[in-house]
Coordinates of C-alpha atoms in Angstrom, one line a residue:
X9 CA 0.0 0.0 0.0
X10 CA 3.3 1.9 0.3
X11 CA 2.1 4.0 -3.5
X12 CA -1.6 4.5 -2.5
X13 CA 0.0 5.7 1.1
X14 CA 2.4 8.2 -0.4
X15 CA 0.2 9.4 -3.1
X16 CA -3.6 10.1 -0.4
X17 CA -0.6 11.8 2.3
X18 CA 1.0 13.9 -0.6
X19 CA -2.6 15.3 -1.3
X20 CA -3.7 15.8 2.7
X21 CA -0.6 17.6 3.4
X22 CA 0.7 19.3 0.2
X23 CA -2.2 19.4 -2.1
X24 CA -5.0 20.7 -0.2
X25 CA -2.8 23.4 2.3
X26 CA -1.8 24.8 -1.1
X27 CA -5.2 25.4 -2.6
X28 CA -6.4 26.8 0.7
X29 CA -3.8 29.4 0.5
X30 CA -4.3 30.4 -2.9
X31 CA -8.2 29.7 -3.6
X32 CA -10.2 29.2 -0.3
X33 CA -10.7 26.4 2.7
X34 CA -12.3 23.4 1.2
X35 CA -15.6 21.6 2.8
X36 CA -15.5 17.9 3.2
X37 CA -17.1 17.5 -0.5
X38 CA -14.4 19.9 -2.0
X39 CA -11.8 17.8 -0.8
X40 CA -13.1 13.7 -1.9
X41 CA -13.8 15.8 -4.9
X42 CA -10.2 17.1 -5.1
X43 CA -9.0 13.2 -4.0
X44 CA -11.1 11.8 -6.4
X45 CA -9.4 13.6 -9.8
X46 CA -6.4 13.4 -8.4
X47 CA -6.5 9.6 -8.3
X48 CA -8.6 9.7 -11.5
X49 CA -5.7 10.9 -13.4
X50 CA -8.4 12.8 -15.4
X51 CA -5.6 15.1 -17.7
X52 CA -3.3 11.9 -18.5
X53 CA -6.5 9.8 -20.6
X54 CA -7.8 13.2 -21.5
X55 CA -4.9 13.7 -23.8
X56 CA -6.6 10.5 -25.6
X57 CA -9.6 12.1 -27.1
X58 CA -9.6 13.8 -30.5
X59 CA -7.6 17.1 -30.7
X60 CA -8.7 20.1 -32.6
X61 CA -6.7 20.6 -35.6
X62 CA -7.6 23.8 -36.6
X63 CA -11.1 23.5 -38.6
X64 CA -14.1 25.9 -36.7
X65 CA -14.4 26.7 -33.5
X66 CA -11.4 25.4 -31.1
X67 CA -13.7 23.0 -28.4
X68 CA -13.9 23.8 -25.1
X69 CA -11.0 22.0 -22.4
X70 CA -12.0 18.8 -22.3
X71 CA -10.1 17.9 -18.4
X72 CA -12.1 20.8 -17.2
X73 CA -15.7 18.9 -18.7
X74 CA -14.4 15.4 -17.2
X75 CA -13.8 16.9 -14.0
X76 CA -17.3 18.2 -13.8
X77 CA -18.8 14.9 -14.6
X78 CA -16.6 13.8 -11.5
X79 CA -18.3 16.7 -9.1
X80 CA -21.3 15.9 -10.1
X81 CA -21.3 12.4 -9.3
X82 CA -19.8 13.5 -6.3
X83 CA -22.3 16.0 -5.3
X84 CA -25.1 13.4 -6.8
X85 CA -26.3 15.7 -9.0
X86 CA -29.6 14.6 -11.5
X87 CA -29.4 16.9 -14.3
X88 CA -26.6 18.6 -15.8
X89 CA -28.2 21.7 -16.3
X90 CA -28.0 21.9 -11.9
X91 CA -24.2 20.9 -12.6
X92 CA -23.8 23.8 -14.4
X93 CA -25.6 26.5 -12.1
X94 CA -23.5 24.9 -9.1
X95 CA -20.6 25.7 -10.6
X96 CA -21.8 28.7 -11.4
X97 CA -22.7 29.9 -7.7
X98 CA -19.7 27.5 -6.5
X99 CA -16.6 29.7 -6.9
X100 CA -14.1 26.8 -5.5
X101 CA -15.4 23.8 -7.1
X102 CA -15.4 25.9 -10.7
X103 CA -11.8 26.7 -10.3
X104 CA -10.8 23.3 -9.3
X105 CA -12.2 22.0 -12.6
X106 CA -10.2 25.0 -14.7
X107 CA -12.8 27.8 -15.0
X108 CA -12.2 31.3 -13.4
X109 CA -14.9 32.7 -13.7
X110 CA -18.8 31.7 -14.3
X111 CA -19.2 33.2 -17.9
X112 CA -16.4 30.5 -18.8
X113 CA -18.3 27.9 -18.4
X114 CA -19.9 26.3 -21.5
X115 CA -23.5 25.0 -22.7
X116 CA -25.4 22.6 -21.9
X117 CA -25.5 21.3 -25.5
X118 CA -21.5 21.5 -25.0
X119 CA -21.3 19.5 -22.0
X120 CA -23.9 17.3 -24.2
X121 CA -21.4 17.0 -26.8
X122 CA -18.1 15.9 -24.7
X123 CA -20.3 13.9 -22.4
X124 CA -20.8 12.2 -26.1
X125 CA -16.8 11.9 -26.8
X126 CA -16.8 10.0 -23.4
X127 CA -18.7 7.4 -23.8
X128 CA -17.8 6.9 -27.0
X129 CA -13.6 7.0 -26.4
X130 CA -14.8 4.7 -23.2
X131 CA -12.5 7.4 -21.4
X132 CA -14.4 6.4 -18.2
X133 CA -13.1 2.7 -18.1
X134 CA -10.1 3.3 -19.1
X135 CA -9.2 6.2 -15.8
X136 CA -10.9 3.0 -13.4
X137 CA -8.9 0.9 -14.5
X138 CA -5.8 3.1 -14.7
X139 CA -7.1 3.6 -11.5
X140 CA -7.5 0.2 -9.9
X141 CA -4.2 -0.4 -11.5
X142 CA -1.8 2.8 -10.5
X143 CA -3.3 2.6 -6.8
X144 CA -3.4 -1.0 -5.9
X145 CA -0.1 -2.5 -7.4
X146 CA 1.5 -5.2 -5.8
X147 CA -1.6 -5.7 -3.3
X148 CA -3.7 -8.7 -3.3
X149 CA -7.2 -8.8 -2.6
X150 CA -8.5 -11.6 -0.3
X151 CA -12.2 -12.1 -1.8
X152 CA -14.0 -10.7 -4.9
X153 CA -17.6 -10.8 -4.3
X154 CA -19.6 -10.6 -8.1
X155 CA -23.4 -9.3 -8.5
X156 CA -25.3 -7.5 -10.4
X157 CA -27.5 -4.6 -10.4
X158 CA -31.0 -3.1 -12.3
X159 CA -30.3 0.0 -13.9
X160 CA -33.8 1.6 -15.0
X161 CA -33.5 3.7 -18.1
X162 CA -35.8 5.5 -19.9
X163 CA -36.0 4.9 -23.3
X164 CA -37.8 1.7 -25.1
X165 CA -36.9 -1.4 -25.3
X166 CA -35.9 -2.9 -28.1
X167 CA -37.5 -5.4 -30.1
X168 CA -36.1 -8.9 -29.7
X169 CA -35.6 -10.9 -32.6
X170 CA -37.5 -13.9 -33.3
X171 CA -35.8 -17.0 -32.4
X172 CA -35.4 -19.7 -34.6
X173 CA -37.4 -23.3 -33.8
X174 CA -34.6 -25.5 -32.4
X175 CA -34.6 -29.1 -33.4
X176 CA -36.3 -31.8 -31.9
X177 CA -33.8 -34.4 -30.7
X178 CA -35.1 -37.4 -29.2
X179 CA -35.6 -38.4 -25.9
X180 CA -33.6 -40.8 -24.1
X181 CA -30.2 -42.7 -24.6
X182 CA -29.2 -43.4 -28.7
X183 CA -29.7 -46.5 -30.2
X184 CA -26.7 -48.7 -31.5
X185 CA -25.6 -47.2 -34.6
X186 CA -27.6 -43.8 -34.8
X187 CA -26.0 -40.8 -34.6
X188 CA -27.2 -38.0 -33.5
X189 CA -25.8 -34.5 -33.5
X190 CA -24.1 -33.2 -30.6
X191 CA -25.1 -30.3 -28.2
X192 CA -23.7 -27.4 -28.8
X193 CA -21.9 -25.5 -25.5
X194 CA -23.1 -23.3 -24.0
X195 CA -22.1 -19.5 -23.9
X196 CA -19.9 -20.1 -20.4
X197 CA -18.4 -23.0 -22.1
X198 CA -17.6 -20.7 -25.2
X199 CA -16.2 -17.3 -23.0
X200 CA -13.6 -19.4 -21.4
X201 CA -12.1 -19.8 -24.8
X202 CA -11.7 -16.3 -25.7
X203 CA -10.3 -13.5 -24.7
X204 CA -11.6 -10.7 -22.9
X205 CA -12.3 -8.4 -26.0
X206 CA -14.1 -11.4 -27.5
X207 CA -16.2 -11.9 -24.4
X208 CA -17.0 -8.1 -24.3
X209 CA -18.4 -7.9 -27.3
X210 CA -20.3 -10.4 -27.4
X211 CA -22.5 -9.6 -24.6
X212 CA -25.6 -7.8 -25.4
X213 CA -26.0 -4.8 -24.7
X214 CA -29.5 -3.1 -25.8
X215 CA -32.1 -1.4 -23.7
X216 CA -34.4 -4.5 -22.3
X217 CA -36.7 -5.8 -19.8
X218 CA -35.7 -7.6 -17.1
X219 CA -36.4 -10.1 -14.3
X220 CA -34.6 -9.8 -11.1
X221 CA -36.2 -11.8 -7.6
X222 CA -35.0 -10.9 -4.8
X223 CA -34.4 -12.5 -1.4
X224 CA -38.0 -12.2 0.0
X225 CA -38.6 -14.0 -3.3
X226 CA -40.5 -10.8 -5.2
X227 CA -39.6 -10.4 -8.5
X228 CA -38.9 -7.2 -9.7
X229 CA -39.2 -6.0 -14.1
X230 CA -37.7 -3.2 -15.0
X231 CA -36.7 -1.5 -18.5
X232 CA -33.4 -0.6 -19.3
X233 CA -29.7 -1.8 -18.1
X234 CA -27.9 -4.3 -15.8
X235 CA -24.7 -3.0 -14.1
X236 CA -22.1 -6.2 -13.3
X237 CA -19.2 -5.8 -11.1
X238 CA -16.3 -7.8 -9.0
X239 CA -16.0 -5.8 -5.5
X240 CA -12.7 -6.8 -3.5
X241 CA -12.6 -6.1 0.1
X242 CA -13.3 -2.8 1.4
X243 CA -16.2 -2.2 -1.1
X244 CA -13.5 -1.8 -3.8
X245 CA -14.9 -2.2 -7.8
X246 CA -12.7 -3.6 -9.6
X247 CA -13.9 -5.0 -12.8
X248 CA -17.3 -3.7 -14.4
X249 CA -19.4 -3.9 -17.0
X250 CA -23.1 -3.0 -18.9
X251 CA -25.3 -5.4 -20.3
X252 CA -28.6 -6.0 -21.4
X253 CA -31.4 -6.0 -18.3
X254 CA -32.4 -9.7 -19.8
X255 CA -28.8 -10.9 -19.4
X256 CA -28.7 -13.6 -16.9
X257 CA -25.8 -12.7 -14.3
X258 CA -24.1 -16.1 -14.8
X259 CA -23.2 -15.4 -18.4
X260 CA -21.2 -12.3 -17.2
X261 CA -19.1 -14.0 -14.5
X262 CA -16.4 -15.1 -17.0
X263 CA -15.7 -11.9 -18.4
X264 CA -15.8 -10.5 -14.4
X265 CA -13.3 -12.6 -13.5
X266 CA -10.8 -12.6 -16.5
X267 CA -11.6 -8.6 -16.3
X268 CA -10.0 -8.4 -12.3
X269 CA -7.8 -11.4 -12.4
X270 CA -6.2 -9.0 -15.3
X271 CA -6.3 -5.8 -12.7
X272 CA -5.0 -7.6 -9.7
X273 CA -4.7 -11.3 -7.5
X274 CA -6.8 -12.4 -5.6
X275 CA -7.7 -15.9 -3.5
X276 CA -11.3 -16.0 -3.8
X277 CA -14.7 -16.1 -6.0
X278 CA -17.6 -15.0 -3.5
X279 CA -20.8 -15.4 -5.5
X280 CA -24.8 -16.0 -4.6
X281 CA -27.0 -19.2 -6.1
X282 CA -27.1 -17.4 -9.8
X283 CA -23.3 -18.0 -10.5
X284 CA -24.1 -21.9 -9.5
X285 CA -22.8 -23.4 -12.4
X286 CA -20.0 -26.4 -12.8
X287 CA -18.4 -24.2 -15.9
X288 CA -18.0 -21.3 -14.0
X289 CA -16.3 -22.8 -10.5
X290 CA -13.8 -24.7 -12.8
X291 CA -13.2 -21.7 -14.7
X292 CA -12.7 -20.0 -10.9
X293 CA -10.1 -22.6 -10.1
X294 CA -8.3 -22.7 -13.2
X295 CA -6.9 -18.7 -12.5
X296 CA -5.9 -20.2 -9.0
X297 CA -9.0 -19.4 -7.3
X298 CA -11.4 -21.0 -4.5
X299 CA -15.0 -20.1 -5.9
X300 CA -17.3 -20.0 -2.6
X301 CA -20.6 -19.8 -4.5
X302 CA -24.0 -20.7 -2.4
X303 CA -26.0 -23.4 -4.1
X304 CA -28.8 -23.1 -6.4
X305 CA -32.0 -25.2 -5.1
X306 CA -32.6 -26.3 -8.4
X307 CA -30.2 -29.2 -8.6
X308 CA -32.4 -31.3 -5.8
X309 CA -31.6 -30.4 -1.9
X310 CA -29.5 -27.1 -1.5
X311 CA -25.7 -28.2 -0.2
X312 CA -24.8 -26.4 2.9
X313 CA -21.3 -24.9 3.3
X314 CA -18.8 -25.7 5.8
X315 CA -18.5 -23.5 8.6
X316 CA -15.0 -22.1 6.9
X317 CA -16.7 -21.2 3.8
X318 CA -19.7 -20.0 5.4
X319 CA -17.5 -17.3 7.3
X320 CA -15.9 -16.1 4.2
X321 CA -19.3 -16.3 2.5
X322 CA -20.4 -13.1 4.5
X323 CA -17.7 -10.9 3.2
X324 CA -20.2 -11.0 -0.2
X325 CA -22.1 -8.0 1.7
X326 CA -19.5 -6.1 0.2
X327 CA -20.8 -5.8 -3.2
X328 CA -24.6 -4.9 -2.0
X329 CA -23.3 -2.3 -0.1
X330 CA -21.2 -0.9 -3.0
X331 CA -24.0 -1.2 -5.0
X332 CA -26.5 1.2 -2.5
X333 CA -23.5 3.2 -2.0
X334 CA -23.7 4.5 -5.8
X335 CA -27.2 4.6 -6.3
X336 CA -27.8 6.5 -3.0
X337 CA -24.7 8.5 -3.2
X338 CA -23.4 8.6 -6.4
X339 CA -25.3 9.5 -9.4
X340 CA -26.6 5.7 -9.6
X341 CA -30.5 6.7 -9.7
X342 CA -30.5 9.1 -12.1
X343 CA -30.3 7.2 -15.3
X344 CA -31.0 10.9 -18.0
X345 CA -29.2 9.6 -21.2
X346 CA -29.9 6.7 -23.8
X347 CA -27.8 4.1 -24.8
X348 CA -26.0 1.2 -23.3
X349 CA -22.5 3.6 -24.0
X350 CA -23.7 6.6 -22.3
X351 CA -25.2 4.7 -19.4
X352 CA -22.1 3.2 -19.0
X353 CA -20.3 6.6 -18.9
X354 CA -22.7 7.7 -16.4
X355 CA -22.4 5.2 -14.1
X356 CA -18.3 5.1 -14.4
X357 CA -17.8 8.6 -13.3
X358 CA -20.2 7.4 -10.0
X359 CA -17.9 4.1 -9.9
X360 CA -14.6 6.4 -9.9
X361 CA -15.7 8.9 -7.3
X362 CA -16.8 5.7 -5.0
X363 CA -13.9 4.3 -5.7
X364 CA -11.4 6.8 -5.0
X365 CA -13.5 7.7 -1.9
X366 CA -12.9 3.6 -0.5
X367 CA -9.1 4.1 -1.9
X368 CA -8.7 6.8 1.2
X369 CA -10.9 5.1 3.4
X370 CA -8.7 2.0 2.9
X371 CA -5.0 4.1 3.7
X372 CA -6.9 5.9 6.7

């Protein structure tokens, strides 16, 4: 932790006494803010985006945008129009993003249009995991705890496409000599095959209904998104991902694990009765994990764990408290754009203000 030491003390007593002398004092918010694009690194994958090259009007700074999609996840803001008339009537924070004075700031439809370049440069996954990366190096996480998350949008969903009529097989062992064709494997069976990029794209990702039932056994439909993600311990996301709400969470648990295995090591795969699939723990073990995933009723009487599993088991709160942590705190709830892409790049700049926020709350 010596880097992610160095790096939260270097702001708390260099960083922060400095813009106190030369801006003003900083509340509480000012300052996760001012930890969260530090650790963000928001100017180094700025420099990614597409630069002007002299045709029109030069754009407005791009850093200085990003940096306001950080503050208003941070201040867990709805509407980008009340980002900017905060910034407007908050003289710190607009300096702090790179605007001195309130007839600076640009339009709506601007914001609008870099918000746009975001998602589309998927500059937001790339600072987390630049993030997850720069910060954690050389730790190892004892548990990953995976779970998903509905994510209402508002825009219609689209039309699935008809599915073509399967062949009958017949029921029951082969005869001597008949041949018959052979099943073909399943999508788990086909991710741990591929690569990462492979497995990413080939998850859905259109605006959906889906079917979620939770643990008093209600079933809840919504329209829109599911949100995936591996949380290590101290409510630390480390590998996420967007797909379609219809997506069934154990199709995504390949690309979860591949994703943070990639990021950083870890010992264990915590994961609830969904991910209970003979694929997936196999796929767990062959990285050099132990998967610790409850069992799924359906296969006859549910197996109980051993009391050593069962202990580790309740570190999976982790991830359901991460997840109420950015829909209560952090932009999570206010789903205003269309798109798997641009609900994505909301949601990131919420996962990269949590996350910086658990960073510090993990040095102090």
């Amino acid at each position: 932790m010596q880097t992610l030491f160095s790096l939260i003390t270097s702001i708390q007593q260099k960083l922060f006494p400095f813009i106190e002398e030369n801006i003003s004092p900083l509340t509480e918010k000012e300052r996760e803010f001012v930890r969260a694009a530090e650790l963000a690194s928001v100017g180094k994958y700025s420099k990614a985006l597409k630069k002007w090259i002299g045709n029109g009007r030069k754009p407005h700074n791009r850093k200085a945008i990003a940096l306001a999609f950080i503050a208003k996840a941070v201040w867990n803001l709805p509407t980008t129009l009340l980002l900017i008339n905060f910034l407007k009537s908050n003289q710190t924070l607009r300096m702090l993003c790179g605007w001195e004075w309130a007839s600076d700031l640009p339009s709506e439809s601007t914001f609008s249009r870099a918000f746009a370049e975001f998602s589309e440069s998927g500059l937001t996954e790339l600072m987390h995991k630049g993030m997850v990366a720069a910060n954690m190096e050389g730790m190892m996480a004892c548990h990953i705890s995976t779970d998903s998350t509905a994510i209402e949008a508002r825009e219609k969903p689209a039309k699935k496409p008809k599915k073509e009529p399967k062949e009958k097989r017949k029921r029951g062992r082969a005869k001597k000599g008949e041949a018959r064709a052979p099943i073909p494997p399943g999508r788990i069976r086909i991710q741990i095959g591929r690569s990462l990029a492979e497995n990413l794209a080939s998850l859905p990702k259109q605006c959906d209904r889906g079917v979620k039932r939770g643990s008093s056994g209600n079933a809840k439909i919504w329209t829109g998104f599911k949100l995936h993600w591996g949380v290590a311990d101290g409510d630390i996301p480390i590998s996420v991902l967007l797909t379609s709400a219809s997506l069934h969470d154990s199709q995504a648990a390949v690309p979860l694990m591949q994703m943070a295995s990639a990021r950083m090591p870890y010992c264990y795969d915590l994961a609830d009765s969904a991910y209970d699939a003979k694929a997936i723990k196999e796929y767990s073990r062959s990285l050099g994990h132990v998967p610790i995933i409850d069992s799924n009723k359906r296969r006859g009487d549910k197996k109980q764990m051993c009391p050593a599993k069962k202990t580790r088991y309740k570190e999976r709160g982790a991830v359901e408290r991460a997840f109420s942590n950015l829909k209560d705190n952090y932009g999570g709830r206010f789903i205003r754009v269309k798109g798997a892409a641009k609900v994505m790049a909301h949601l990131m700049f919420g996962v990269l203000a949590l996350t910086a926020a658990q960073l510090c709350r993990l040095v102090e």
